[in-house]
Amino acid sequence: MLLTSTSSSFTLVIWIVVMVAFMYFMVMRPQKKEQKRVAAMLSSMEVGDVVVTTSGFYGVLIDITDEDVIVEFGSNRNCRIPMKKSAIAEVEKQD
């Protein structure tokens, strides 16, 4: 009787470990990989690069500070908007 209880507990512990490992490899690891990619993209931005914001607007980087950027939108040179770097979704390098 004692042997079955110990075996059942051991099986339960094994299943919990397997589920935690599965969650790590399916959820946590890809998320950390994406965060590293975004951080590398944001750190490689330069003035003159074309960017796409998280709201879908295309613009050109005019100025970059530690946490903010100034983006110029459209062909109207007077439309310059400061925004957080985290609002940048994609960066296309200038030619």
Tab-separated table of C-alpha atoms in Angstrom:
chain	number	residue	atom	x	y	z
A	1	MET	CA	0.000	0.000	0.000
A	2	LEU	CA	2.810	2.437	0.848
A	3	LEU	CA	4.576	1.671	-2.433
A	4	THR	CA	1.614	2.835	-4.564
A	5	SER	CA	1.297	6.105	-2.673
A	6	THR	CA	4.999	6.901	-3.128
A	7	SER	CA	4.879	5.905	-6.792
A	8	SER	CA	1.814	8.070	-7.367
A	9	SER	CA	3.458	11.079	-5.666
A	10	PHE	CA	6.623	10.621	-7.705
A	11	THR	CA	4.595	10.474	-10.932
A	12	LEU	CA	2.783	13.670	-9.971
A	13	VAL	CA	6.073	15.466	-9.316
A	14	ILE	CA	7.439	14.299	-12.676
A	15	TRP	CA	4.319	15.608	-14.467
A	16	ILE	CA	4.622	18.987	-12.743
A	17	VAL	CA	8.275	19.271	-13.790
A	18	VAL	CA	7.382	18.328	-17.369
A	19	MET	CA	4.597	20.936	-17.500
A	20	VAL	CA	6.850	23.687	-16.108
A	21	ALA	CA	9.538	22.825	-18.671
A	22	PHE	CA	6.925	22.848	-21.441
A	23	MET	CA	5.669	26.275	-20.354
A	24	TYR	CA	9.219	27.628	-20.300
A	25	PHE	CA	10.096	26.413	-23.796
A	26	MET	CA	6.756	27.350	-25.366
A	27	VAL	CA	6.049	30.701	-23.683
A	28	MET	CA	8.922	32.238	-21.739
A	29	ARG	CA	11.848	31.483	-24.041
A	30	PRO	CA	10.302	32.898	-27.253
A	31	GLN	CA	9.142	35.976	-25.346
A	32	LYS	CA	12.669	36.682	-24.050
A	33	LYS	CA	14.066	36.115	-27.544
A	34	GLU	CA	11.612	38.676	-28.975
A	35	GLN	CA	12.504	41.185	-26.237
A	36	LYS	CA	16.196	40.852	-27.132
A	37	ARG	CA	15.409	41.373	-30.829
A	38	VAL	CA	13.380	44.522	-30.118
A	39	ALA	CA	16.071	45.904	-27.801
A	40	ALA	CA	18.733	45.338	-30.465
A	41	MET	CA	16.535	46.991	-33.101
A	42	LEU	CA	15.903	50.051	-30.923
A	43	SER	CA	19.566	50.428	-29.993
A	44	SER	CA	20.648	50.306	-33.654
A	45	MET	CA	18.326	53.149	-34.762
A	46	GLU	CA	20.009	56.127	-36.393
A	47	VAL	CA	18.831	59.546	-37.526
A	48	GLY	CA	17.374	59.238	-41.028
A	49	ASP	CA	16.032	55.697	-40.625
A	50	VAL	CA	12.454	55.031	-41.713
A	51	VAL	CA	10.348	53.679	-38.845
A	52	VAL	CA	6.890	52.217	-38.436
A	53	THR	CA	5.119	53.065	-35.184
A	54	THR	CA	2.976	50.624	-33.243
A	55	SER	CA	-0.080	52.478	-34.568
A	56	GLY	CA	1.051	51.875	-38.173
A	57	PHE	CA	2.382	55.305	-39.163
A	58	TYR	CA	5.535	55.558	-41.302
A	59	GLY	CA	8.011	58.296	-40.505
A	60	VAL	CA	11.662	59.345	-40.566
A	61	LEU	CA	13.757	59.693	-37.409
A	62	ILE	CA	14.880	63.278	-36.878
A	63	ASP	CA	16.388	63.064	-33.379
A	64	ILE	CA	17.105	60.307	-30.848
A	65	THR	CA	17.568	60.650	-27.082
A	66	ASP	CA	17.866	57.968	-24.386
A	67	GLU	CA	14.145	57.188	-24.118
A	68	ASP	CA	12.481	59.359	-26.769
A	69	VAL	CA	12.652	59.960	-30.511
A	70	ILE	CA	11.332	62.712	-32.775
A	71	VAL	CA	9.684	61.364	-35.902
A	72	GLU	CA	8.781	63.360	-38.993
A	73	PHE	CA	5.622	62.128	-40.714
A	74	GLY	CA	4.581	62.632	-44.341
A	75	SER	CA	6.008	65.048	-46.856
A	76	ASN	CA	5.058	68.038	-44.683
A	77	ARG	CA	8.281	69.017	-42.903
A	78	ASN	CA	6.304	70.644	-40.075
A	79	CYS	CA	4.779	67.400	-38.801
A	80	ARG	CA	7.344	66.312	-36.197
A	81	ILE	CA	6.120	64.346	-33.214
A	82	PRO	CA	8.128	63.284	-30.144
A	83	MET	CA	7.376	59.765	-28.933
A	84	LYS	CA	8.792	57.003	-26.757
A	85	LYS	CA	11.190	54.507	-28.305
A	86	SER	CA	8.828	51.742	-27.221
A	87	ALA	CA	6.287	53.081	-29.759
A	88	ILE	CA	8.570	51.996	-32.625
A	89	ALA	CA	7.548	48.644	-34.119
A	90	GLU	CA	9.937	48.347	-37.092
A	91	VAL	CA	13.047	50.096	-38.358
A	92	GLU	CA	14.124	50.232	-42.000
A	93	LYS	CA	17.724	51.352	-42.374
A	94	GLN	CA	18.477	54.267	-44.672
A	95	ASP	CA	20.266	53.459	-47.939
